[in-house]
């Protein structure tokens, strides 16, 4: 029986390290790198005033795994890289940077850099570019070593024939048999063109190694990466192989011809056997070919907006008896599993006498090894401007259930709202959650007594029956007619759901594209693709 223990990194072991060339020439471009051995945290860069900042901080994450003597461990390194250029001669100091992780602030070491004229001496070669064998002898860090079936990377997919928008799970597992490995690096691990993706791997959780028997041979396996994918188009799509590089400890000579399963685990340990060498090896996972089925056109509901999965739908109202100018809130909750992030805001057909506002949206999304699930909440606020009995709803959610292979529609109950006449002397209406000015109602009581000069009319001139009299007499009727036409026009526009939806779609798309541009500049790729998908698909 084998007990596998995988240690984690405690808060006291977290370190933020700064590194850069200590001697550069005027005009040279060089890197300033801050490395922390933990994931997440709020990074605060140094104040750089003596060098020209070309770009940065550029963030990269490297996950390393080690499998030695049946034990698998994981380490995470996050790098914040600045690209600088020296523009003046002298000795300069770069102050310490800091990062806050789990409420604790860790500071880096300060750096001293000398800028000289002419050519600077070449930078020293890092030690980790050379390999060493178990006896301490230096060997090549990379080589053409055939590990055969001893170490390989394999990709698994939950289904090869999903519908467009259906959630599918892709898992990458590494297999090793009697070959200790470390320093695993996978290129473009989170890149999946044609898909909206969500990472299901908890970077803070250590790998749970398991044993598997393949063709009668025992392997130690570990899940390196698990991701939920949502295809954004139909047709044949191939997920290209992921390239993996790692350091393997391989035997160079003196292999025993007769192997004993009891003594091998003891004598094959590098501590007792010095015939091992660390080499850098490369491998690829298998490609995954998917046939994405388009959503059926037959029996497609008119209100379908792209929701694919299995969902529940409910709505509640906070008050159905209120007075004019009192706020009412309808709360809509969509829960279940599927592409929750891509579901459009439900439509509520408010009566024309209600002034509606943009909904407040919140979410509670959970990611587990089975996929993405959770809920999204929409809070709709409106204010009635006239008294009467009104009906709101029903609110509809249409989605496609891939398990059943058909569309489904859910309807909420109908809300009856009774609005009474309020106090006409109300001076203001206020409500929380909406960034809009309070609406003021100004009454008139005793008018202000005029103290200055005012126009006088000559004796004998009467306003009655004059042209001005008839103009003033007709003015209220004309104004009332214009206001009535304007009110009727506004009511027709509000009742046209398609027109209102099209107007909102352009505004929402511009807002999402603006957010996507900000995420792109911050190199937050997952958030960038999310906002682009929202702009394209609503």
XYZ file of C-alpha atoms in Angstrom:
538
model
C 0.000 0.000 0.000
C 1.364 3.394 -0.980
C 0.464 6.617 0.833
C 0.853 9.723 -1.337
C 1.369 13.037 0.456
C 1.531 16.283 -1.512
C 2.761 19.272 0.497
C 1.442 22.811 -0.145
C 3.040 26.213 0.172
C 2.291 27.985 3.454
C 1.966 31.746 3.753
C 5.380 31.978 5.426
C 7.027 30.249 2.431
C 5.707 32.712 -0.167
C 8.526 34.833 -1.599
C 8.602 37.670 -4.105
C 11.967 37.848 -5.871
C 13.247 40.603 -8.166
C 15.883 39.922 -10.831
C 17.558 41.910 -13.616
C 20.993 42.494 -15.151
C 23.187 44.460 -12.785
C 25.224 46.135 -15.571
C 23.718 47.517 -18.794
C 24.782 50.009 -21.451
C 23.112 53.262 -22.372
C 20.355 52.423 -24.867
C 20.172 48.748 -23.858
C 16.807 47.087 -23.428
C 16.516 44.573 -20.612
C 13.995 42.725 -18.455
C 13.010 43.388 -14.877
C 11.264 40.306 -13.493
C 9.358 39.787 -10.251
C 8.619 36.158 -9.420
C 6.269 34.861 -6.714
C 5.750 31.200 -5.837
C 1.992 31.471 -5.331
C -1.067 32.122 -7.441
C -3.299 35.173 -7.204
C -2.718 38.268 -5.147
C -2.636 42.004 -5.785
C 0.703 43.063 -7.264
C 2.050 46.580 -6.691
C 4.979 47.415 -8.941
C 7.973 49.593 -8.073
C 8.347 53.246 -8.883
C 10.615 53.313 -11.947
C 11.937 56.785 -12.744
C 15.528 56.266 -13.936
C 14.648 53.913 -16.798
C 12.227 54.136 -19.688
C 9.366 51.638 -19.277
C 8.679 50.065 -22.673
C 5.946 47.729 -21.418
C 4.782 45.927 -18.324
C 3.974 44.417 -16.088
C 3.364 41.409 -18.360
C 1.985 38.508 -16.354
C 2.801 34.850 -17.017
C 2.061 31.729 -14.987
C 4.099 28.527 -14.905
C 2.918 25.359 -13.177
C 5.551 22.756 -12.403
C 4.899 19.196 -11.354
C 7.252 16.616 -9.897
C 6.779 12.879 -9.721
C 9.561 11.253 -7.704
C 9.400 7.816 -6.111
C 5.636 7.603 -6.448
C 5.001 11.060 -5.006
C 3.583 13.917 -7.046
C 3.947 17.559 -6.062
C 2.978 20.843 -7.675
C 4.464 24.325 -7.618
C 3.180 27.544 -9.175
C 5.289 30.480 -10.294
C 3.789 33.789 -11.384
C 6.084 36.293 -13.113
C 5.555 40.029 -13.571
C 7.909 41.242 -16.304
C 8.833 44.820 -17.200
C 10.760 45.707 -20.355
C 13.029 48.671 -19.616
C 15.531 50.789 -21.528
C 18.507 52.632 -20.046
C 18.841 56.214 -21.277
C 21.410 57.782 -18.943
C 24.691 56.798 -17.317
C 25.052 56.174 -13.596
C 24.150 53.847 -10.735
C 20.456 53.571 -9.998
C 18.269 51.735 -7.528
C 14.883 50.176 -8.160
C 12.756 50.070 -5.048
C 11.038 46.935 -3.809
C 7.732 45.769 -5.251
C 5.052 44.106 -3.144
C 2.179 41.672 -3.475
C -0.736 41.006 -1.155
C -1.824 37.365 -0.842
C -4.425 36.153 1.649
C -4.222 39.414 3.570
C -0.445 39.302 3.928
C 1.881 41.731 2.137
C 5.190 40.343 0.821
C 7.928 42.673 -0.399
C 10.670 41.897 -2.892
C 14.344 42.687 -2.694
C 15.478 46.069 -4.104
C 17.835 46.128 -7.077
C 20.896 48.182 -7.971
C 21.705 48.598 -11.682
C 24.746 50.316 -13.162
C 24.423 51.955 -16.576
C 27.722 52.414 -18.440
C 28.852 53.689 -21.821
C 29.943 51.199 -24.433
C 29.164 47.507 -24.336
C 28.080 45.835 -21.116
C 29.521 42.409 -20.199
C 27.342 39.463 -21.280
C 24.810 38.219 -18.771
C 25.721 35.042 -16.927
C 23.980 31.826 -17.926
C 21.440 30.718 -15.321
C 22.254 27.516 -13.550
C 18.972 25.914 -14.444
C 20.010 25.681 -18.085
C 22.272 22.755 -17.291
C 21.323 19.307 -16.069
C 23.026 17.200 -13.442
C 22.966 13.524 -12.852
C 22.273 11.992 -9.476
C 25.972 11.769 -8.651
C 26.490 15.495 -9.237
C 28.001 15.337 -12.733
C 26.880 17.968 -15.196
C 25.026 16.803 -18.304
C 23.143 18.365 -21.194
C 19.868 20.047 -20.278
C 18.187 18.805 -23.410
C 18.699 15.774 -25.566
C 17.054 13.340 -27.907
C 16.039 10.726 -25.369
C 13.322 8.257 -26.268
C 11.236 7.533 -23.186
C 8.846 5.378 -25.218
C 5.645 4.735 -23.305
C 7.229 5.647 -19.980
C 5.952 9.253 -20.025
C 3.116 10.633 -22.146
C 0.312 13.199 -22.147
C -3.248 12.236 -23.022
C -6.374 14.342 -23.639
C -9.915 13.179 -22.867
C -13.239 14.733 -23.860
C -16.667 14.121 -22.357
C -18.397 13.983 -25.761
C -17.249 14.159 -29.371
C -20.635 15.181 -30.792
C -21.949 18.122 -28.767
C -24.470 20.691 -29.868
C -23.440 24.275 -30.524
C -23.303 25.972 -27.127
C -23.355 22.680 -25.197
C -20.890 22.283 -22.349
C -18.161 19.670 -22.805
C -15.252 18.816 -20.518
C -11.668 18.362 -21.748
C -9.120 16.818 -19.378
C -5.341 16.584 -19.802
C -3.616 13.810 -17.847
C 0.044 12.906 -17.620
C 1.183 9.293 -17.295
C 4.546 8.168 -15.944
C 5.968 4.724 -15.210
C 9.180 4.564 -13.148
C 10.400 7.882 -14.610
C 10.650 10.813 -12.179
C 9.662 14.072 -13.916
C 9.660 17.738 -12.941
C 9.406 21.276 -14.371
C 6.392 20.599 -16.567
C 5.495 23.350 -19.020
C 2.550 23.172 -21.447
C 2.341 25.686 -24.297
C -0.922 27.581 -24.928
C -2.707 25.555 -22.306
C -5.708 27.898 -22.074
C -6.031 28.608 -25.824
C -9.081 27.045 -27.491
C -10.057 28.936 -30.682
C -13.737 28.640 -31.543
C -14.774 27.970 -27.951
C -15.770 29.980 -24.927
C -13.820 28.346 -22.090
C -13.840 28.208 -18.295
C -10.972 26.752 -16.268
C -12.127 23.976 -13.921
C -8.700 23.399 -12.337
C -8.172 24.837 -8.876
C -4.607 26.145 -8.937
C -4.495 26.212 -5.125
C -5.366 22.528 -4.842
C -2.594 19.979 -5.134
C -2.713 17.219 -7.729
C -4.306 13.986 -6.547
C -2.218 11.164 -8.090
C -3.885 7.892 -9.003
C -2.786 4.510 -10.292
C -3.938 3.159 -13.644
C -3.193 -0.111 -15.408
C -2.701 0.189 -19.189
C -1.879 -2.949 -21.185
C -0.818 -4.679 -17.993
C 1.558 -1.865 -16.996
C 1.074 0.316 -13.935
C 1.214 4.106 -14.347
C 1.020 6.957 -11.908
C -1.339 9.587 -13.349
C -2.301 13.130 -12.481
C -4.731 15.646 -13.975
C -2.772 18.677 -15.145
C -5.650 20.695 -16.558
C -9.418 20.432 -16.871
C -11.504 22.945 -18.820
C -15.153 23.439 -19.763
C -15.653 24.382 -23.416
C -18.706 25.846 -25.125
C -18.506 25.656 -28.950
C -19.543 28.915 -30.605
C -20.137 27.467 -34.082
C -21.193 24.208 -35.670
C -19.170 21.929 -37.916
C -15.969 19.931 -37.579
C -13.510 21.453 -35.105
C -10.156 19.972 -34.084
C -8.559 20.797 -30.753
C -4.889 20.789 -31.660
C -2.410 18.824 -29.533
C -0.856 20.548 -26.549
C 2.949 20.521 -26.447
C 4.489 19.537 -23.134
C 8.088 19.960 -22.011
C 9.470 18.474 -18.833
C 12.659 17.316 -17.169
C 12.911 13.533 -16.892
C 15.392 11.518 -14.863
C 16.445 8.669 -17.162
C 18.938 5.859 -16.739
C 22.036 6.126 -18.912
C 23.729 2.757 -18.449
C 23.969 -0.381 -16.350
C 20.337 -1.463 -16.572
C 19.735 -4.753 -14.856
C 18.415 -7.474 -17.123
C 16.549 -9.213 -14.329
C 14.069 -7.004 -12.497
C 12.488 -7.787 -9.195
C 9.266 -5.944 -8.319
C 10.171 -5.904 -4.635
C 13.775 -4.632 -4.844
C 13.339 -2.313 -7.857
C 11.465 0.314 -5.870
C 14.389 0.367 -3.440
C 17.459 0.167 -5.683
C 15.994 2.342 -8.457
C 15.977 5.341 -6.124
C 18.527 7.939 -7.427
C 20.002 8.134 -3.929
C 21.351 4.582 -4.309
C 21.856 4.538 -8.070
C 24.047 7.171 -9.704
C 23.327 6.031 -13.263
C 20.628 8.650 -13.917
C 20.691 11.908 -15.834
C 18.256 14.839 -15.990
C 17.228 15.542 -19.587
C 14.663 17.832 -21.149
C 12.049 15.949 -23.170
C 9.120 17.049 -25.325
C 5.822 15.367 -26.129
C 2.376 16.133 -27.504
C -1.111 15.166 -26.476
C -3.490 13.505 -28.883
C -5.689 15.784 -31.032
C -9.428 15.856 -30.358
C -11.818 15.919 -33.312
C -15.301 17.235 -32.561
C -18.394 17.218 -34.752
C -20.419 20.158 -33.471
C -24.116 19.730 -34.260
C -26.122 22.860 -35.094
C -29.169 23.629 -32.991
C -32.354 22.417 -34.694
C -34.416 25.009 -36.533
C -37.747 23.196 -36.174
C -39.851 24.189 -33.160
C -37.363 26.882 -32.188
C -39.141 29.287 -29.784
C -39.382 32.920 -30.800
C -37.834 33.980 -27.494
C -34.801 31.665 -27.732
C -31.557 33.635 -27.291
C -28.861 30.939 -27.135
C -29.247 29.314 -23.700
C -28.054 25.686 -23.848
C -28.104 23.374 -20.839
C -30.580 22.498 -18.093
C -32.065 25.417 -16.188
C -34.657 26.408 -13.614
C -36.483 29.723 -13.744
C -38.378 31.681 -11.105
C -39.475 35.257 -10.485
C -40.730 37.148 -7.420
C -42.069 40.648 -6.794
C -41.387 42.658 -3.658
C -44.739 44.498 -3.558
C -47.877 44.388 -5.675
C -49.824 47.087 -3.826
C -48.244 50.501 -4.064
C -48.913 54.133 -4.809
C -47.923 56.335 -7.709
C -44.153 57.019 -7.851
C -43.324 54.124 -5.503
C -40.649 51.733 -6.787
C -41.378 48.062 -7.446
C -38.743 45.343 -7.997
C -39.134 42.076 -9.884
C -36.388 39.558 -9.087
C -35.640 36.869 -11.693
C -33.318 33.930 -10.910
C -31.958 31.552 -13.564
C -30.155 28.508 -12.132
C -28.776 25.269 -13.499
C -25.828 23.993 -15.516
C -24.713 25.132 -18.953
C -23.679 28.369 -20.585
C -25.005 30.585 -17.793
C -22.579 33.387 -18.603
C -23.948 33.666 -22.145
C -27.657 33.860 -21.283
C -29.274 37.136 -22.298
C -31.192 39.346 -19.910
C -34.857 38.244 -19.766
C -37.422 40.602 -21.273
C -40.130 42.151 -19.091
C -42.982 43.931 -20.840
C -43.739 46.707 -18.381
C -46.967 48.675 -18.832
C -46.502 51.991 -20.674
C -47.263 53.883 -17.456
C -44.196 52.364 -15.761
C -40.748 53.909 -16.018
C -38.286 50.987 -16.196
C -34.549 50.995 -15.497
C -31.604 48.799 -16.432
C -31.534 45.634 -14.277
C -28.978 44.934 -11.596
C -27.245 41.640 -12.445
C -25.408 39.373 -10.003
C -24.091 35.846 -10.371
C -23.032 32.860 -8.301
C -21.065 30.602 -10.633
C -19.501 27.356 -9.397
C -16.849 25.357 -11.225
C -16.297 21.705 -10.354
C -14.871 18.730 -12.179
C -18.338 18.101 -13.620
C -18.542 21.533 -15.240
C -20.023 24.991 -14.768
C -23.203 25.499 -12.740
C -24.756 28.101 -10.491
C -27.216 30.953 -10.870
C -27.652 34.457 -12.250
C -29.995 36.989 -10.668
C -31.650 39.927 -12.440
C -33.334 42.661 -10.389
C -35.673 44.818 -12.484
C -36.843 48.124 -11.000
C -39.699 50.253 -12.283
C -41.795 53.206 -11.080
C -45.510 53.614 -11.905
C -46.463 57.126 -12.996
C -50.236 56.720 -12.897
C -52.837 54.872 -10.846
C -54.658 51.742 -11.945
C -54.539 47.956 -12.074
C -51.659 46.586 -14.127
C -50.364 43.190 -15.206
C -46.681 42.265 -15.541
C -45.629 38.989 -17.113
C -45.456 36.215 -17.674
C -41.678 36.228 -18.142
C -40.340 33.524 -20.450
C -37.052 31.625 -20.625
C -36.473 29.432 -23.669
C -33.465 27.113 -23.792
C -32.205 24.029 -25.581
C -31.767 20.850 -23.536
C -28.967 18.818 -25.218
C -29.755 15.722 -23.159
C -33.349 15.666 -24.420
C -32.429 17.088 -27.828
C -35.282 19.598 -27.791
C -36.221 23.148 -26.879
C -37.961 23.912 -23.611
C -39.756 27.029 -22.426
C -40.381 28.094 -18.839
C -42.930 30.734 -17.824
C -43.250 32.614 -14.559
C -46.539 33.552 -12.962
C -48.381 36.736 -13.863
C -47.984 39.598 -11.400
C -51.013 41.825 -10.729
C -50.012 45.253 -9.479
C -52.503 47.669 -7.956
C -51.367 51.290 -7.990
C -53.264 53.863 -5.910
C -53.100 57.609 -6.173
C -50.442 58.917 -3.849
C -49.981 62.169 -1.977
C -49.940 64.845 -4.655
C -47.770 67.033 -2.442
C -44.911 64.541 -2.493
C -41.749 66.505 -3.061
C -39.436 63.783 -4.246
C -39.142 60.125 -5.118
C -36.019 58.242 -4.079
C -34.955 54.637 -4.415
C -31.762 52.669 -4.019
C -29.800 50.733 -6.569
C -30.348 53.078 -9.519
C -27.905 55.801 -10.454
C -30.395 58.463 -11.499
C -31.376 61.813 -10.053
C -34.403 62.017 -7.799
C -37.475 63.296 -9.571
C -38.672 66.567 -8.059
C -42.274 67.784 -7.988
C -42.665 71.516 -7.355
C -46.038 72.827 -6.246
C -47.221 76.410 -6.284
C -48.815 78.118 -3.331
C -48.563 81.913 -2.885
C -46.579 83.476 -5.646
C -43.704 85.796 -4.939
C -44.645 89.484 -4.683
C -42.952 91.470 -7.408
C -40.919 94.395 -6.070
C -39.326 95.655 -9.295
C -40.659 97.401 -12.357
C -43.336 95.660 -14.362
C -44.976 96.573 -17.708
C -48.065 98.775 -17.776
C -50.673 99.033 -20.518
C -52.080 102.290 -21.800
C -55.577 103.332 -20.735
C -58.146 102.427 -23.280
C -56.314 99.335 -24.563
C -57.993 96.045 -23.767
C -56.585 92.564 -24.242
C -60.022 91.049 -24.792
C -60.857 90.274 -28.429
C -57.385 91.281 -29.540
C -55.197 89.005 -31.759
C -52.993 88.294 -28.771
C -56.052 87.240 -26.809
C -57.051 84.626 -29.377
C -53.454 83.363 -29.654
C -53.258 82.908 -25.908
C -56.664 81.284 -25.894
C -55.640 78.700 -28.506
C -52.174 78.052 -27.095
C -53.230 75.566 -24.332
C -55.201 73.459 -26.809
C -52.305 73.362 -29.253
C -49.821 72.475 -26.521
C -52.147 69.781 -25.158
C -52.547 68.261 -28.623
C -48.786 68.183 -29.172
C -48.191 66.585 -25.782
C -50.863 63.958 -26.491
C -49.254 63.060 -29.809
C -45.861 62.832 -28.143
C -47.226 60.608 -25.360
C -48.950 58.285 -27.849
C -45.758 58.037 -29.891
C -43.672 57.172 -26.816
C -46.167 54.502 -25.734
C -46.037 52.871 -29.167
C -42.252 52.849 -29.099
C -42.188 51.277 -25.636
C -44.692 48.601 -26.638
C -42.516 47.638 -29.630
C -40.346 45.008 -27.907
C -38.201 44.368 -30.988
C -37.380 48.065 -31.395
C -36.477 48.464 -27.722
C -34.371 45.290 -27.840
C -32.461 46.475 -30.931
C -31.717 49.828 -29.334
C -30.489 48.182 -26.173
C -28.435 45.599 -28.103
C -26.240 48.253 -29.733
C -25.616 50.010 -26.438
C -24.856 46.750 -24.598
C -22.555 45.534 -27.403
C -20.560 48.755 -27.307
C -20.253 48.483 -23.551
C -19.045 44.843 -23.797
C -16.532 45.697 -26.533
C -15.201 48.548 -24.418
C -14.716 46.145 -21.495
C -13.109 43.595 -23.822
C -10.615 46.236 -24.981
C -9.696 46.978 -21.369
C -9.193 43.272 -20.626
C -7.101 42.912 -23.790
C -4.793 45.717 -22.677
C -4.494 44.049 -19.257
C -3.776 40.686 -21.016
C -6.662 38.986 -19.229
C -7.481 36.628 -22.060
C -10.274 34.655 -20.450
C -12.159 37.802 -19.475
C -11.489 39.256 -22.966
C -13.038 36.261 -24.747
C -15.993 36.355 -22.346
C -16.798 39.990 -23.168
C -16.335 39.403 -26.921
C -18.738 36.446 -26.734
C -21.281 38.581 -24.894
C -20.969 41.314 -27.525
C -21.464 38.809 -30.359
C -24.088 36.521 -28.863
C -25.810 38.838 -26.379
